[in-house]
PDB file of N, CA, C and O in Angstrom, chain B, residues numbered from 101:
ATOM      1  N   GLN B 101    -109.707  83.886  85.391  1.00  0.00           N
ATOM      2  CA  GLN B 101    -110.210  85.060  85.943  1.00  0.00           C
ATOM      3  C   GLN B 101    -109.694  86.282  85.303  1.00  0.00           C
ATOM      4  O   GLN B 101    -109.812  87.367  85.873  1.00  0.00           O
ATOM      5  N   GLY B 102    -109.119  86.169  84.135  1.00  0.00           N
ATOM      6  CA  GLY B 102    -108.558  87.347  83.495  1.00  0.00           C
ATOM      7  C   GLY B 102    -107.032  87.540  83.647  1.00  0.00           C
ATOM      8  O   GLY B 102    -106.532  88.622  83.339  1.00  0.00           O
ATOM      9  N   PHE B 103    -106.308  86.558  84.097  1.00  0.00           N
ATOM     10  CA  PHE B 103    -104.933  86.729  84.344  1.00  0.00           C
ATOM     11  C   PHE B 103    -104.141  86.089  83.102  1.00  0.00           C
ATOM     12  O   PHE B 103    -104.535  85.051  82.570  1.00  0.00           O
ATOM     13  N   ILE B 104    -103.092  86.724  82.716  1.00  0.00           N
ATOM     14  CA  ILE B 104    -102.360  86.165  81.562  1.00  0.00           C
ATOM     15  C   ILE B 104    -100.882  85.993  81.977  1.00  0.00           C
ATOM     16  O   ILE B 104    -100.312  86.863  82.635  1.00  0.00           O
ATOM     17  N   GLU B 105    -100.282  84.875  81.588  1.00  0.00           N
ATOM     18  CA  GLU B 105     -98.780  84.722  81.952  1.00  0.00           C
ATOM     19  C   GLU B 105     -98.036  85.572  81.113  1.00  0.00           C
ATOM     20  O   GLU B 105     -98.224  85.700  79.903  1.00  0.00           O
ATOM     21  N   ILE B 106     -96.966  86.300  81.963  1.00  0.00           N
ATOM     22  CA  ILE B 106     -95.962  87.095  81.240  1.00  0.00           C
ATOM     23  C   ILE B 106     -94.603  86.579  81.586  1.00  0.00           C
ATOM     24  O   ILE B 106     -94.465  85.727  82.464  1.00  0.00           O
ATOM     25  N   ASP B 107     -93.628  87.059  80.939  1.00  0.00           N
ATOM     26  CA  ASP B 107     -92.175  86.634  81.054  1.00  0.00           C
ATOM     27  C   ASP B 107     -91.527  87.232  82.274  1.00  0.00           C
ATOM     28  O   ASP B 107     -90.903  86.482  83.025  1.00  0.00           O
ATOM     29  N   LYS B 108     -91.625  88.587  82.550  1.00  0.00           N
ATOM     30  CA  LYS B 108     -90.903  89.179  83.657  1.00  0.00           C
ATOM     31  C   LYS B 108     -91.786  90.112  84.270  1.00  0.00           C
ATOM     32  O   LYS B 108     -92.578  90.786  83.610  1.00  0.00           O
ATOM     33  N   PRO B 109     -91.663  90.186  85.709  1.00  0.00           N
ATOM     34  CA  PRO B 109     -92.422  91.131  86.542  1.00  0.00           C
ATOM     35  C   PRO B 109     -91.970  92.529  86.199  1.00  0.00           C
ATOM     36  O   PRO B 109     -90.774  92.816  86.247  1.00  0.00           O
ATOM     37  N   ARG B 110     -92.967  93.480  85.825  1.00  0.00           N
ATOM     38  CA  ARG B 110     -92.432  94.875  85.511  1.00  0.00           C
ATOM     39  C   ARG B 110     -93.371  95.966  86.254  1.00  0.00           C
ATOM     40  O   ARG B 110     -92.914  97.065  86.568  1.00  0.00           O
ATOM     41  N   GLN B 111     -94.608  95.626  86.496  1.00  0.00           N
ATOM     42  CA  GLN B 111     -95.446  96.727  86.964  1.00  0.00           C
ATOM     43  C   GLN B 111     -96.224  96.393  88.204  1.00  0.00           C
ATOM     44  O   GLN B 111     -96.359  95.221  88.555  1.00  0.00           O
ATOM     45  N   LYS B 112     -96.766  97.453  88.912  1.00  0.00           N
ATOM     46  CA  LYS B 112     -97.561  97.336  90.018  1.00  0.00           C
ATOM     47  C   LYS B 112     -98.738  96.332  89.748  1.00  0.00           C
ATOM     48  O   LYS B 112     -99.378  96.425  88.701  1.00  0.00           O
ATOM     49  N   GLY B 113     -99.012  95.422  90.635  1.00  0.00           N
ATOM     50  CA  GLY B 113    -100.011  94.431  90.448  1.00  0.00           C
ATOM     51  C   GLY B 113     -99.695  93.147  89.847  1.00  0.00           C
ATOM     52  O   GLY B 113    -100.541  92.252  89.832  1.00  0.00           O
ATOM     53  N   ASP B 114     -98.454  92.981  89.316  1.00  0.00           N
ATOM     54  CA  ASP B 114     -98.068  91.727  88.694  1.00  0.00           C
ATOM     55  C   ASP B 114     -98.006  90.615  89.824  1.00  0.00           C
ATOM     56  O   ASP B 114     -97.440  90.860  90.889  1.00  0.00           O
ATOM     57  N   VAL B 115     -98.550  89.488  89.591  1.00  0.00           N
ATOM     58  CA  VAL B 115     -98.537  88.372  90.562  1.00  0.00           C
ATOM     59  C   VAL B 115     -97.519  87.275  90.358  1.00  0.00           C
ATOM     60  O   VAL B 115     -97.380  86.664  89.298  1.00  0.00           O
ATOM     61  N   LEU B 116     -96.786  87.065  91.507  1.00  0.00           N
ATOM     62  CA  LEU B 116     -95.667  86.161  91.533  1.00  0.00           C
ATOM     63  C   LEU B 116     -96.013  84.847  92.096  1.00  0.00           C
ATOM     64  O   LEU B 116     -96.231  84.806  93.307  1.00  0.00           O
ATOM     65  N   LEU B 117     -96.100  83.739  91.386  1.00  0.00           N
ATOM     66  CA  LEU B 117     -96.477  82.377  91.993  1.00  0.00           C
ATOM     67  C   LEU B 117     -95.019  81.780  92.284  1.00  0.00           C
ATOM     68  O   LEU B 117     -94.065  81.856  91.509  1.00  0.00           O
ATOM     69  N   MET B 118     -95.024  81.194  93.498  1.00  0.00           N
ATOM     70  CA  MET B 118     -93.680  80.652  94.001  1.00  0.00           C
ATOM     71  C   MET B 118     -93.866  79.254  94.529  1.00  0.00           C
ATOM     72  O   MET B 118     -94.918  78.874  95.043  1.00  0.00           O
ATOM     73  N   GLN B 119     -92.867  78.558  94.389  1.00  0.00           N
ATOM     74  CA  GLN B 119     -92.731  77.177  95.048  1.00  0.00           C
ATOM     75  C   GLN B 119     -91.827  77.145  96.215  1.00  0.00           C
ATOM     76  O   GLN B 119     -90.617  77.013  96.035  1.00  0.00           O
ATOM     77  N   LEU B 120     -92.331  77.257  97.408  1.00  0.00           N
ATOM     78  CA  LEU B 120     -91.591  77.423  98.598  1.00  0.00           C
ATOM     79  C   LEU B 120     -91.572  76.121  99.427  1.00  0.00           C
ATOM     80  O   LEU B 120     -92.447  75.851 100.250  1.00  0.00           O
ATOM     81  N   GLY B 121     -90.467  75.300  99.138  1.00  0.00           N
ATOM     82  CA  GLY B 121     -90.281  73.988  99.807  1.00  0.00           C
ATOM     83  C   GLY B 121     -91.462  73.093  99.768  1.00  0.00           C
ATOM     84  O   GLY B 121     -91.842  72.504 100.781  1.00  0.00           O
ATOM     85  N   ALA B 122     -92.072  72.975  98.576  1.00  0.00           N
ATOM     86  CA  ALA B 122     -93.278  72.094  98.290  1.00  0.00           C
ATOM     87  C   ALA B 122     -93.244  71.589  96.906  1.00  0.00           C
ATOM     88  O   ALA B 122     -92.533  72.173  96.088  1.00  0.00           O
ATOM     89  N   PRO B 123     -93.941  70.562  96.562  1.00  0.00           N
ATOM     90  CA  PRO B 123     -93.926  69.915  95.289  1.00  0.00           C
ATOM     91  C   PRO B 123     -94.680  70.724  94.287  1.00  0.00           C
ATOM     92  O   PRO B 123     -94.596  70.397  93.103  1.00  0.00           O
ATOM     93  N   SER B 124     -95.425  71.770  94.648  1.00  0.00           N
ATOM     94  CA  SER B 124     -96.072  72.616  93.671  1.00  0.00           C
ATOM     95  C   SER B 124     -96.165  74.001  94.127  1.00  0.00           C
ATOM     96  O   SER B 124     -95.876  74.185  95.309  1.00  0.00           O
ATOM     97  N   PRO B 125     -96.532  75.078  93.380  1.00  0.00           N
ATOM     98  CA  PRO B 125     -96.586  76.445  93.775  1.00  0.00           C
ATOM     99  C   PRO B 125     -97.500  76.531  95.001  1.00  0.00           C
ATOM    100  O   PRO B 125     -98.581  75.942  95.005  1.00  0.00           O
ATOM    101  N   ASN B 126     -97.054  77.296  96.095  1.00  0.00           N
ATOM    102  CA  ASN B 126     -97.695  77.393  97.231  1.00  0.00           C
ATOM    103  C   ASN B 126     -97.602  78.806  97.896  1.00  0.00           C
ATOM    104  O   ASN B 126     -98.045  79.006  99.027  1.00  0.00           O
ATOM    105  N   HIS B 127     -97.077  79.662  97.230  1.00  0.00           N
ATOM    106  CA  HIS B 127     -96.724  81.024  97.715  1.00  0.00           C
ATOM    107  C   HIS B 127     -96.960  82.042  96.754  1.00  0.00           C
ATOM    108  O   HIS B 127     -96.529  81.862  95.615  1.00  0.00           O
ATOM    109  N   VAL B 128     -97.609  83.137  97.045  1.00  0.00           N
ATOM    110  CA  VAL B 128     -97.926  84.230  96.133  1.00  0.00           C
ATOM    111  C   VAL B 128     -97.426  85.717  96.695  1.00  0.00           C
ATOM    112  O   VAL B 128     -97.524  86.071  97.870  1.00  0.00           O
ATOM    113  N   GLY B 129     -96.941  86.409  95.752  1.00  0.00           N
ATOM    114  CA  GLY B 129     -96.515  87.811  95.979  1.00  0.00           C
ATOM    115  C   GLY B 129     -97.183  88.694  94.856  1.00  0.00           C
ATOM    116  O   GLY B 129     -97.589  88.290  93.766  1.00  0.00           O
ATOM    117  N   VAL B 130     -97.215  90.021  95.358  1.00  0.00           N
ATOM    118  CA  VAL B 130     -97.775  90.969  94.424  1.00  0.00           C
ATOM    119  C   VAL B 130     -96.812  92.123  94.397  1.00  0.00           C
ATOM    120  O   VAL B 130     -96.383  92.613  95.441  1.00  0.00           O
ATOM    121  N   LEU B 131     -96.463  92.567  93.176  1.00  0.00           N
ATOM    122  CA  LEU B 131     -95.468  93.708  92.978  1.00  0.00           C
ATOM    123  C   LEU B 131     -96.167  95.027  93.522  1.00  0.00           C
ATOM    124  O   LEU B 131     -97.366  95.227  93.324  1.00  0.00           O
ATOM    125  N   THR B 132     -95.382  95.890  94.197  1.00  0.00           N
ATOM    126  CA  THR B 132     -96.065  97.065  94.675  1.00  0.00           C
ATOM    127  C   THR B 132     -95.853  98.206  93.697  1.00  0.00           C
ATOM    128  O   THR B 132     -96.470  99.252  93.896  1.00  0.00           O
ATOM    129  N   GLY B 133     -95.064  98.103  92.694  1.00  0.00           N
ATOM    130  CA  GLY B 133     -94.859  99.222  91.859  1.00  0.00           C
ATOM    131  C   GLY B 133     -93.795 100.227  92.195  1.00  0.00           C
ATOM    132  O   GLY B 133     -93.693 101.226  91.483  1.00  0.00           O
ATOM    133  N   ASP B 134     -93.033 100.056  93.167  1.00  0.00           N
ATOM    134  CA  ASP B 134     -91.980 101.061  93.576  1.00  0.00           C
ATOM    135  C   ASP B 134     -90.655 100.419  93.351  1.00  0.00           C
ATOM    136  O   ASP B 134     -89.826 100.383  94.260  1.00  0.00           O
ATOM    137  N   GLY B 135     -90.440  99.946  92.253  1.00  0.00           N
ATOM    138  CA  GLY B 135     -89.211  99.209  91.848  1.00  0.00           C
ATOM    139  C   GLY B 135     -89.347  97.690  91.854  1.00  0.00           C
ATOM    140  O   GLY B 135     -90.134  97.152  91.075  1.00  0.00           O
ATOM    141  N   TRP B 136     -88.627  97.001  92.683  1.00  0.00           N
ATOM    142  CA  TRP B 136     -88.706  95.543  92.720  1.00  0.00           C
ATOM    143  C   TRP B 136     -89.291  95.002  93.981  1.00  0.00           C
ATOM    144  O   TRP B 136     -89.117  93.814  94.252  1.00  0.00           O
ATOM    145  N   SER B 137     -89.988  95.802  94.794  1.00  0.00           N
ATOM    146  CA  SER B 137     -90.495  95.201  96.033  1.00  0.00           C
ATOM    147  C   SER B 137     -91.857  94.604  95.717  1.00  0.00           C
ATOM    148  O   SER B 137     -92.565  94.936  94.767  1.00  0.00           O
ATOM    149  N   PHE B 138     -92.145  93.650  96.664  1.00  0.00           N
ATOM    150  CA  PHE B 138     -93.507  92.890  96.496  1.00  0.00           C
ATOM    151  C   PHE B 138     -93.864  92.615  97.900  1.00  0.00           C
ATOM    152  O   PHE B 138     -93.022  92.547  98.796  1.00  0.00           O
ATOM    153  N   TYR B 139     -95.303  92.438  98.096  1.00  0.00           N
ATOM    154  CA  TYR B 139     -95.796  91.999  99.305  1.00  0.00           C
ATOM    155  C   TYR B 139     -96.180  90.540  99.317  1.00  0.00           C
ATOM    156  O   TYR B 139     -96.645  90.016  98.305  1.00  0.00           O
ATOM    157  N   HIS B 140     -96.005  89.909 100.380  1.00  0.00           N
ATOM    158  CA  HIS B 140     -96.286  88.531 100.523  1.00  0.00           C
ATOM    159  C   HIS B 140     -96.554  88.224 101.957  1.00  0.00           C
ATOM    160  O   HIS B 140     -96.350  89.063 102.835  1.00  0.00           O
ATOM    161  N   HIS B 141     -97.027  86.976 102.210  1.00  0.00           N
ATOM    162  CA  HIS B 141     -97.358  86.523 103.509  1.00  0.00           C
ATOM    163  C   HIS B 141     -96.831  85.090 103.779  1.00  0.00           C
ATOM    164  O   HIS B 141     -97.257  84.125 103.145  1.00  0.00           O
ATOM    165  N   LEU B 142     -95.975  85.000 104.654  1.00  0.00           N
ATOM    166  CA  LEU B 142     -95.344  83.601 104.982  1.00  0.00           C
ATOM    167  C   LEU B 142     -96.153  83.096 106.202  1.00  0.00           C
ATOM    168  O   LEU B 142     -96.594  83.855 107.064  1.00  0.00           O
ATOM    169  N   SER B 143     -96.305  81.810 106.204  1.00  0.00           N
ATOM    170  CA  SER B 143     -97.103  81.125 107.296  1.00  0.00           C
ATOM    171  C   SER B 143     -96.545  81.545 108.704  1.00  0.00           C
ATOM    172  O   SER B 143     -95.324  81.496 108.853  1.00  0.00           O
ATOM    173  N   GLY B 144     -97.260  81.913 109.646  1.00  0.00           N
ATOM    174  CA  GLY B 144     -96.837  82.177 110.959  1.00  0.00           C
ATOM    175  C   GLY B 144     -96.316  83.615 111.099  1.00  0.00           C
ATOM    176  O   GLY B 144     -95.892  83.988 112.193  1.00  0.00           O
ATOM    177  N   ARG B 145     -96.328  84.427 110.053  1.00  0.00           N
ATOM    178  CA  ARG B 145     -95.791  85.871 110.215  1.00  0.00           C
ATOM    179  C   ARG B 145     -96.726  86.812 109.624  1.00  0.00           C
ATOM    180  O   ARG B 145     -97.624  86.387 108.897  1.00  0.00           O
ATOM    181  N   ARG B 146     -96.596  88.104 109.878  1.00  0.00           N
ATOM    182  CA  ARG B 146     -97.425  89.104 109.280  1.00  0.00           C
ATOM    183  C   ARG B 146     -96.907  89.334 107.845  1.00  0.00           C
ATOM    184  O   ARG B 146     -95.784  89.047 107.432  1.00  0.00           O
ATOM    185  N   SER B 147     -97.907  89.896 107.164  1.00  0.00           N
ATOM    186  CA  SER B 147     -97.516  90.213 105.667  1.00  0.00           C
ATOM    187  C   SER B 147     -96.278  91.161 105.695  1.00  0.00           C
ATOM    188  O   SER B 147     -96.113  91.946 106.629  1.00  0.00           O
ATOM    189  N   GLU B 148     -95.464  91.072 104.711  1.00  0.00           N
ATOM    190  CA  GLU B 148     -94.289  91.923 104.753  1.00  0.00           C
ATOM    191  C   GLU B 148     -93.944  92.299 103.238  1.00  0.00           C
ATOM    192  O   GLU B 148     -94.418  91.644 102.310  1.00  0.00           O
ATOM    193  N   ARG B 149     -93.168  93.292 103.055  1.00  0.00           N
ATOM    194  CA  ARG B 149     -92.586  93.710 101.773  1.00  0.00           C
ATOM    195  C   ARG B 149     -91.222  93.179 101.792  1.00  0.00           C
ATOM    196  O   ARG B 149     -90.477  93.209 102.772  1.00  0.00           O
ATOM    197  N   SER B 150     -90.925  92.654 100.556  1.00  0.00           N
ATOM    198  CA  SER B 150     -89.456  92.105 100.371  1.00  0.00           C
ATOM    199  C   SER B 150     -89.050  92.599  99.034  1.00  0.00           C
ATOM    200  O   SER B 150     -89.880  92.980  98.209  1.00  0.00           O
ATOM    201  N   VAL B 151     -87.789  92.592  98.822  1.00  0.00           N
ATOM    202  CA  VAL B 151     -87.169  92.949  97.504  1.00  0.00           C
ATOM    203  C   VAL B 151     -87.254  91.601  96.575  1.00  0.00           C
ATOM    204  O   VAL B 151     -86.907  90.490  96.976  1.00  0.00           O
ATOM    205  N   TYR B 152     -87.732  91.857  95.366  1.00  0.00           N
ATOM    206  CA  TYR B 152     -87.819  90.730  94.561  1.00  0.00           C
ATOM    207  C   TYR B 152     -86.522  90.514  93.746  1.00  0.00           C
ATOM    208  O   TYR B 152     -86.008  91.449  93.133  1.00  0.00           O
ATOM    209  N   GLY B 153     -86.011  89.290  93.749  1.00  0.00           N
ATOM    210  CA  GLY B 153     -84.786  89.028  93.107  1.00  0.00           C
ATOM    211  C   GLY B 153     -84.177  87.848  93.867  1.00  0.00           C
ATOM    212  O   GLY B 153     -84.773  87.337  94.816  1.00  0.00           O
ATOM    213  N   GLY B 154     -83.021  87.436  93.453  1.00  0.00           N
ATOM    214  CA  GLY B 154     -82.284  86.304  94.243  1.00  0.00           C
ATOM    215  C   GLY B 154     -83.073  85.120  94.521  1.00  0.00           C
ATOM    216  O   GLY B 154     -83.575  84.499  93.584  1.00  0.00           O
ATOM    217  N   TYR B 155     -83.234  84.738  95.762  1.00  0.00           N
ATOM    218  CA  TYR B 155     -83.987  83.631  96.240  1.00  0.00           C
ATOM    219  C   TYR B 155     -85.442  83.678  95.700  1.00  0.00           C
ATOM    220  O   TYR B 155     -85.930  82.669  95.192  1.00  0.00           O
ATOM    221  N   TRP B 156     -86.125  84.814  95.802  1.00  0.00           N
ATOM    222  CA  TRP B 156     -87.551  84.893  95.449  1.00  0.00           C
ATOM    223  C   TRP B 156     -87.669  84.691  93.944  1.00  0.00           C
ATOM    224  O   TRP B 156     -88.622  84.045  93.508  1.00  0.00           O
ATOM    225  N   ALA B 157     -86.786  85.188  93.156  1.00  0.00           N
ATOM    226  CA  ALA B 157     -86.838  84.984  91.728  1.00  0.00           C
ATOM    227  C   ALA B 157     -86.607  83.517  91.402  1.00  0.00           C
ATOM    228  O   ALA B 157     -87.304  82.933  90.572  1.00  0.00           O
ATOM    229  N   LYS B 158     -85.618  82.929  92.070  1.00  0.00           N
ATOM    230  CA  LYS B 158     -85.289  81.556  91.810  1.00  0.00           C
ATOM    231  C   LYS B 158     -86.437  80.585  92.078  1.00  0.00           C
ATOM    232  O   LYS B 158     -86.575  79.576  91.386  1.00  0.00           O
ATOM    233  N   ILE B 159     -87.299  80.903  93.129  1.00  0.00           N
ATOM    234  CA  ILE B 159     -88.472  80.001  93.370  1.00  0.00           C
ATOM    235  C   ILE B 159     -89.726  80.390  92.671  1.00  0.00           C
ATOM    236  O   ILE B 159     -90.787  79.816  92.916  1.00  0.00           O
ATOM    237  N   THR B 160     -89.624  81.352  91.807  1.00  0.00           N
ATOM    238  CA  THR B 160     -90.830  81.897  91.115  1.00  0.00           C
ATOM    239  C   THR B 160     -91.068  80.963  89.867  1.00  0.00           C
ATOM    240  O   THR B 160     -90.224  80.791  88.988  1.00  0.00           O
ATOM    241  N   THR B 161     -92.288  80.395  89.895  1.00  0.00           N
ATOM    242  CA  THR B 161     -92.580  79.357  88.847  1.00  0.00           C
ATOM    243  C   THR B 161     -93.524  80.108  87.723  1.00  0.00           C
ATOM    244  O   THR B 161     -93.553  79.618  86.594  1.00  0.00           O
ATOM    245  N   LYS B 162     -94.234  81.196  87.991  1.00  0.00           N
ATOM    246  CA  LYS B 162     -95.038  81.771  87.012  1.00  0.00           C
ATOM    247  C   LYS B 162     -95.307  83.225  87.499  1.00  0.00           C
ATOM    248  O   LYS B 162     -95.340  83.572  88.679  1.00  0.00           O
ATOM    249  N   ILE B 163     -95.490  84.008  86.433  1.00  0.00           N
ATOM    250  CA  ILE B 163     -95.755  85.563  86.641  1.00  0.00           C
ATOM    251  C   ILE B 163     -96.933  85.842  85.840  1.00  0.00           C
ATOM    252  O   ILE B 163     -96.973  85.597  84.634  1.00  0.00           O
ATOM    253  N   LEU B 164     -97.963  86.387  86.543  1.00  0.00           N
ATOM    254  CA  LEU B 164     -99.238  86.692  85.915  1.00  0.00           C
ATOM    255  C   LEU B 164     -99.462  88.218  85.984  1.00  0.00           C
ATOM    256  O   LEU B 164     -98.926  88.900  86.857  1.00  0.00           O
ATOM    257  N   ARG B 165    -100.297  88.747  85.003  1.00  0.00           N
ATOM    258  CA  ARG B 165    -100.824  90.013  84.988  1.00  0.00           C
ATOM    259  C   ARG B 165    -102.272  89.961  84.565  1.00  0.00           C
ATOM    260  O   ARG B 165    -102.647  89.167  83.702  1.00  0.00           O
ATOM    261  N   HIS B 166    -103.131  90.850  85.202  1.00  0.00           N
ATOM    262  CA  HIS B 166    -104.489  90.896  84.901  1.00  0.00           C
ATOM    263  C   HIS B 166    -104.621  91.604  83.521  1.00  0.00           C
ATOM    264  O   HIS B 166    -103.954  92.600  83.242  1.00  0.00           O
ATOM    265  N   LYS B 167    -105.541  91.018  82.653  1.00  0.00           N
ATOM    266  CA  LYS B 167    -105.662  91.663  81.307  1.00  0.00           C
ATOM    267  C   LYS B 167    -106.023  93.026  81.310  1.00  0.00           C
ATOM    268  O   LYS B 167    -105.759  93.718  80.327  1.00  0.00           O
ATOM    269  N   ASP B 168    -106.639  93.531  82.373  1.00  0.00           N
ATOM    270  CA  ASP B 168    -107.088  95.002  82.428  1.00  0.00           C
ATOM    271  C   ASP B 168    -105.810  95.910  82.724  1.00  0.00           C
ATOM    272  O   ASP B 168    -105.913  97.136  82.691  1.00  0.00           O
ATOM    273  N   LEU B 169    -104.652  95.303  83.003  1.00  0.00           N
ATOM    274  CA  LEU B 169    -103.456  96.053  83.393  1.00  0.00           C
ATOM    275  C   LEU B 169    -102.373  95.955  82.112  1.00  0.00           C
ATOM    276  O   LEU B 169    -101.273  96.505  82.165  1.00  0.00           O
ATOM    277  N   LEU B 170    -102.799  95.241  81.046  1.00  0.00           N
ATOM    278  CA  LEU B 170    -101.979  95.201  79.989  1.00  0.00           C
ATOM    279  C   LEU B 170    -101.714  96.511  79.207  1.00  0.00           C
ATOM    280  O   LEU B 170    -100.965  96.507  78.230  1.00  0.00           O
TER     281      LEU B 170
END
């Protein structure tokens, strides 16, 4: 659908695919563009903004950017 894999998250709209206690990626976050925060939604909770790094960076399996944002 127009997404390209990149090495590091850097800009608003970058998509973070994560593997959260599962055998394959099952969690997604989107960078907000105000530093290193991202929005995501954990099961049973409201969507929230978190700081990207540490645990979240460790479980990230792929980072994508839409070709229109390159």
